[in-house]
CSV table of C-alpha atoms in Angstrom, one decimal:
chain,number,residue,atom,x,y,z
A,10,MET,CA,35.5,-69.9,-44.5
A,11,PRO,CA,34.7,-70.8,-47.9
A,12,PRO,CA,33.1,-74.2,-48.7
A,13,SER,CA,34.7,-76.9,-50.6
A,14,LEU,CA,33.1,-79.4,-53.1
A,15,ALA,CA,33.5,-81.7,-50.5
A,16,SER,CA,31.0,-80.0,-48.3
A,17,VAL,CA,28.4,-79.2,-50.7
A,18,PRO,CA,25.6,-81.5,-52.5
A,19,LYS,CA,26.8,-84.0,-55.6
A,20,ASN,CA,25.0,-84.2,-58.5
A,21,LYS,CA,23.7,-80.5,-58.2
A,22,SER,CA,25.0,-78.6,-61.5
A,23,SER,CA,24.1,-75.3,-59.4
A,24,VAL,CA,26.6,-75.6,-57.0
A,25,THR,CA,29.6,-75.8,-59.5
A,26,THR,CA,29.0,-72.4,-60.5
A,27,GLU,CA,30.5,-69.3,-58.4
A,28,LYS,CA,26.7,-68.1,-57.6
A,29,GLY,CA,25.9,-71.7,-56.4
A,30,LEU,CA,28.9,-72.1,-54.3
A,31,GLY,CA,28.0,-68.9,-52.6
A,32,ARG,CA,24.4,-69.8,-51.7
A,33,ALA,CA,25.8,-73.1,-50.3
A,34,LYS,CA,28.0,-71.0,-48.3
A,35,ASP,CA,25.2,-68.9,-47.0
A,36,ILE,CA,22.9,-72.0,-46.2
A,37,LEU,CA,25.7,-73.6,-44.3
A,38,GLN,CA,26.6,-70.3,-42.4
A,39,ALA,CA,23.1,-69.8,-41.6
A,40,ALA,CA,22.6,-73.5,-40.3
A,41,ARG,CA,25.9,-73.1,-38.2
A,42,GLU,CA,24.7,-70.2,-36.3
A,43,LEU,CA,21.2,-71.8,-35.7
A,44,LEU,CA,22.8,-74.9,-34.6
A,45,ALA,CA,25.0,-73.6,-32.2
A,46,ALA,CA,22.3,-71.1,-30.7
A,47,ASP,CA,19.3,-73.4,-30.7
A,48,GLY,CA,20.6,-77.0,-31.0
A,49,TYR,CA,19.5,-79.7,-33.6
A,50,ALA,CA,15.9,-79.7,-32.2
A,51,GLY,CA,15.8,-75.9,-32.9
A,52,LEU,CA,17.4,-76.4,-36.3
A,53,SER,CA,14.9,-76.5,-39.4
A,54,MET,CA,15.2,-76.2,-43.0
A,55,ARG,CA,12.4,-73.4,-42.8
A,56,ARG,CA,14.3,-71.4,-40.7
A,57,VAL,CA,17.4,-71.9,-42.4
A,58,ALA,CA,15.6,-70.6,-45.4
A,59,ALA,CA,14.2,-67.5,-43.8
A,60,GLU,CA,17.6,-66.7,-42.5
A,61,VAL,CA,19.1,-66.8,-45.8
A,62,GLY,CA,16.1,-65.1,-47.5
A,63,MET,CA,15.4,-68.4,-49.8
A,64,SER,CA,12.5,-70.0,-50.3
A,65,LEU,CA,12.2,-73.5,-48.7
A,66,SER,CA,12.4,-75.2,-52.1
A,67,ASN,CA,15.5,-73.5,-52.9
A,68,VAL,CA,17.3,-74.5,-49.7
A,69,GLN,CA,16.0,-78.2,-50.4
A,70,HIS,CA,17.6,-77.9,-53.8
A,71,TYR,CA,21.0,-77.6,-51.9
A,72,TYR,CA,20.5,-80.0,-49.2
A,73,GLN,CA,17.3,-82.4,-49.4
A,74,SER,CA,17.0,-82.8,-45.6
A,75,LYS,CA,17.9,-81.4,-42.1
A,76,ASP,CA,20.2,-84.4,-41.8
A,77,SER,CA,22.2,-84.0,-44.7
A,78,LEU,CA,22.5,-80.4,-44.0
A,79,VAL,CA,24.1,-81.1,-40.3
A,80,GLU,CA,26.3,-83.9,-42.4
A,81,ALA,CA,27.5,-80.9,-44.8
A,82,LEU,CA,28.0,-78.5,-42.0
A,83,LEU,CA,30.1,-81.0,-40.3
A,84,LEU,CA,32.2,-81.9,-43.4
A,85,TYR,CA,32.6,-78.1,-43.8
A,86,THR,CA,34.1,-77.6,-40.3
A,87,MET,CA,36.8,-80.2,-40.9
A,88,ASP,CA,37.5,-78.8,-44.3
A,89,VAL,CA,38.1,-75.4,-42.7
A,90,PHE,CA,40.4,-77.3,-39.9
A,91,GLN,CA,42.3,-79.3,-42.9
A,92,ALA,CA,42.7,-76.1,-45.0
A,93,LYS,CA,44.2,-74.1,-42.0
A,94,MET,CA,46.7,-77.0,-41.4
A,95,ASP,CA,47.7,-77.0,-45.1
A,96,SER,CA,48.1,-73.1,-44.8
A,97,ILE,CA,50.1,-73.6,-42.0
A,98,ARG,CA,52.4,-76.3,-43.4
A,99,ALA,CA,52.7,-74.2,-46.6
A,100,GLU,CA,53.6,-70.7,-44.8
A,101,MET,CA,56.3,-72.6,-42.4
A,102,SER,CA,57.6,-74.7,-45.4
A,103,GLY,CA,61.0,-73.4,-43.9
A,104,ALA,CA,60.6,-74.5,-40.2
A,105,SER,CA,61.0,-77.4,-38.6
A,106,ARG,CA,58.3,-80.1,-38.3
A,107,SER,CA,57.9,-79.8,-34.8
A,108,GLU,CA,57.3,-75.9,-34.9
A,109,GLN,CA,54.7,-76.5,-37.8
A,110,PHE,CA,53.3,-79.1,-35.0
A,111,LEU,CA,53.1,-76.5,-32.5
A,112,SER,CA,51.6,-73.9,-34.7
A,113,THR,CA,48.8,-76.4,-35.6
A,114,VAL,CA,48.1,-77.0,-32.0
A,115,ASP,CA,47.8,-73.3,-31.2
A,116,MET,CA,45.3,-73.2,-34.3
A,117,PHE,CA,43.3,-76.1,-32.7
A,118,MET,CA,43.1,-74.3,-29.6
A,119,ASP,CA,41.8,-71.0,-31.1
A,120,GLU,CA,39.3,-72.7,-32.8
A,121,ILE,CA,38.0,-75.0,-29.8
A,122,THR,CA,37.4,-71.7,-27.8
A,123,ASP,CA,35.2,-70.0,-30.7
A,124,PRO,CA,31.7,-70.1,-29.1
A,125,VAL,CA,29.9,-71.3,-32.3
A,126,THR,CA,32.4,-74.2,-32.9
A,127,HIS,CA,32.3,-75.3,-29.3
A,128,ALA,CA,28.6,-75.2,-29.0
A,129,ILE,CA,28.3,-77.2,-32.4
A,130,PHE,CA,30.6,-79.9,-30.9
A,131,PHE,CA,28.8,-80.1,-27.8
A,132,GLU,CA,25.0,-80.5,-29.5
A,133,ILE,CA,26.6,-83.3,-31.7
A,134,TRP,CA,28.4,-85.2,-29.1
A,135,ALA,CA,25.1,-85.0,-27.1
A,136,LEU,CA,22.8,-86.1,-29.9
A,137,ALA,CA,25.3,-89.0,-30.7
A,138,SER,CA,24.3,-90.8,-27.6
A,139,ARG,CA,21.0,-91.4,-28.6
A,140,ASN,CA,20.7,-90.9,-32.5
A,141,ALA,CA,22.5,-93.2,-34.9
A,142,PHE,CA,22.7,-90.6,-37.5
A,143,ALA,CA,24.9,-88.5,-35.2
A,144,SER,CA,26.9,-91.1,-33.8
A,145,SER,CA,27.7,-92.0,-37.5
A,146,LEU,CA,28.8,-88.4,-38.2
A,147,MET,CA,30.8,-88.2,-35.0
A,148,ALA,CA,32.9,-91.4,-35.8
A,149,ARG,CA,33.5,-90.0,-39.3
A,150,MET,CA,34.5,-86.6,-37.7
A,151,LEU,CA,36.8,-88.2,-35.3
A,152,GLY,CA,38.2,-90.6,-37.8
A,153,ARG,CA,39.1,-87.5,-40.0
A,154,GLU,CA,40.7,-85.7,-37.0
A,155,ARG,CA,42.8,-88.8,-36.0
A,156,LYS,CA,44.1,-89.4,-39.3
A,157,ALA,CA,45.1,-85.6,-39.8
A,158,ILE,CA,46.9,-85.5,-36.5
A,159,TYR,CA,48.5,-89.2,-37.3
A,160,LEU,CA,50.1,-87.6,-40.6
A,161,LEU,CA,51.2,-84.4,-38.5
A,162,ILE,CA,53.0,-86.3,-36.0
A,163,ARG,CA,54.3,-89.6,-38.0
A,164,GLY,CA,57.8,-89.8,-38.0
A,165,LEU,CA,58.8,-87.1,-35.9
A,166,ASN,CA,61.0,-89.4,-33.8
A,167,PRO,CA,62.0,-92.4,-36.0
A,168,ALA,CA,62.1,-94.5,-33.1
A,169,ILE,CA,58.5,-94.3,-32.7
A,170,PRO,CA,56.7,-97.0,-35.0
A,171,ASP,CA,53.8,-95.9,-36.9
A,172,SER,CA,51.3,-97.9,-34.7
A,173,GLU,CA,52.4,-96.3,-32.0
A,174,TYR,CA,52.0,-92.7,-33.7
A,175,MET,CA,48.3,-93.7,-34.6
A,176,GLN,CA,47.7,-94.6,-30.7
A,177,ARG,CA,49.2,-91.3,-29.8
A,178,ALA,CA,47.2,-89.3,-32.6
A,179,ILE,CA,43.9,-90.7,-30.6
A,180,LEU,CA,45.2,-89.6,-27.4
A,181,MET,CA,45.9,-85.9,-28.8
A,182,VAL,CA,42.3,-85.9,-30.2
A,183,ALA,CA,40.7,-86.7,-26.9
A,184,GLN,CA,42.9,-84.0,-24.9
A,185,MET,CA,42.1,-81.4,-27.4
A,186,GLU,CA,38.5,-82.4,-27.5
A,187,GLY,CA,38.4,-82.8,-23.9
A,188,LEU,CA,39.5,-79.3,-23.4
A,189,MET,CA,36.2,-78.2,-24.3
A,190,LEU,CA,34.5,-79.0,-21.2
A,191,PHE,CA,36.6,-76.6,-19.4
A,192,ARG,CA,35.0,-73.6,-21.5
A,193,LEU,CA,38.4,-71.7,-21.9
A,194,ASP,CA,37.7,-68.2,-22.8
A,195,LYS,CA,40.6,-66.6,-24.6
A,196,HIS,CA,39.3,-63.0,-24.4
A,197,LYS,CA,37.8,-62.6,-20.7
A,198,ARG,CA,40.2,-65.1,-19.1
A,199,ARG,CA,43.0,-64.7,-21.3
A,200,GLU,CA,45.9,-65.3,-19.0
A,201,GLU,CA,44.2,-68.8,-17.8
A,202,PHE,CA,44.0,-69.8,-21.7
A,203,LEU,CA,47.7,-68.7,-22.4
A,204,ALA,CA,48.7,-70.8,-19.4
A,205,VAL,CA,46.7,-73.8,-20.5
A,206,ARG,CA,47.9,-73.5,-23.9
A,207,ASP,CA,51.3,-73.2,-23.0
A,208,SER,CA,50.8,-76.4,-20.9
A,209,VAL,CA,48.9,-78.2,-23.8
A,210,ARG,CA,51.9,-77.6,-26.4
A,211,LYS,CA,54.5,-79.1,-24.0
A,212,ALA,CA,52.1,-82.2,-23.3
A,213,LEU,CA,51.6,-82.7,-26.8
A,214,LEU,CA,54.9,-82.3,-28.0
A,215,MET,CA,56.3,-84.8,-25.5
A,216,LEU,CA,53.6,-87.4,-26.8
A,217,ALA,CA,54.7,-86.7,-30.4
A,218,THR,CA,58.5,-87.1,-30.0
A,219,VAL,CA,59.2,-88.9,-26.7
A,220,PRO,CA,59.7,-92.9,-27.1
């Protein structure tokens, strides 16, 4: 999952080089694992530096503070989601938009059942209830999700107005993220996961197409 320029620090000439982007990726990956394993309280710039084998000052060259690192990490996560959506659209250019939508739903189901992604979302949700910075990040992340889903479903049924599609996009995001509460395991409880995924596909397709 390569970091995009949107998820690395701005105004740093070193991160525009291949080597710089590689270091930024290493830092984000280490932060991702630490945040998932030990939460926001257990994440520190010093621990990230130790994980990637860099000095603290070098890590701070890329990300000046813990909060800027967490912000970049969430942007990185959303960039990965968007890249996968774009890839589905490109690879299924000959398929119907409904088929593309269902493939995107499958991708989201795989992502939200990834243990690391699951842990990060839960940590940010919990932190957002008592931390203004985390609350702002969560609002930005949800906003991006809503917009991405809206653009994906808009016009699937010409009888549904754009304003209604925006409301439906909000419901879809809420349903997908709400599934994380059930801690689905796509490996150990494969049959349960597939049954839930089938139900989600049907429910979201109806929401996207039925007036």
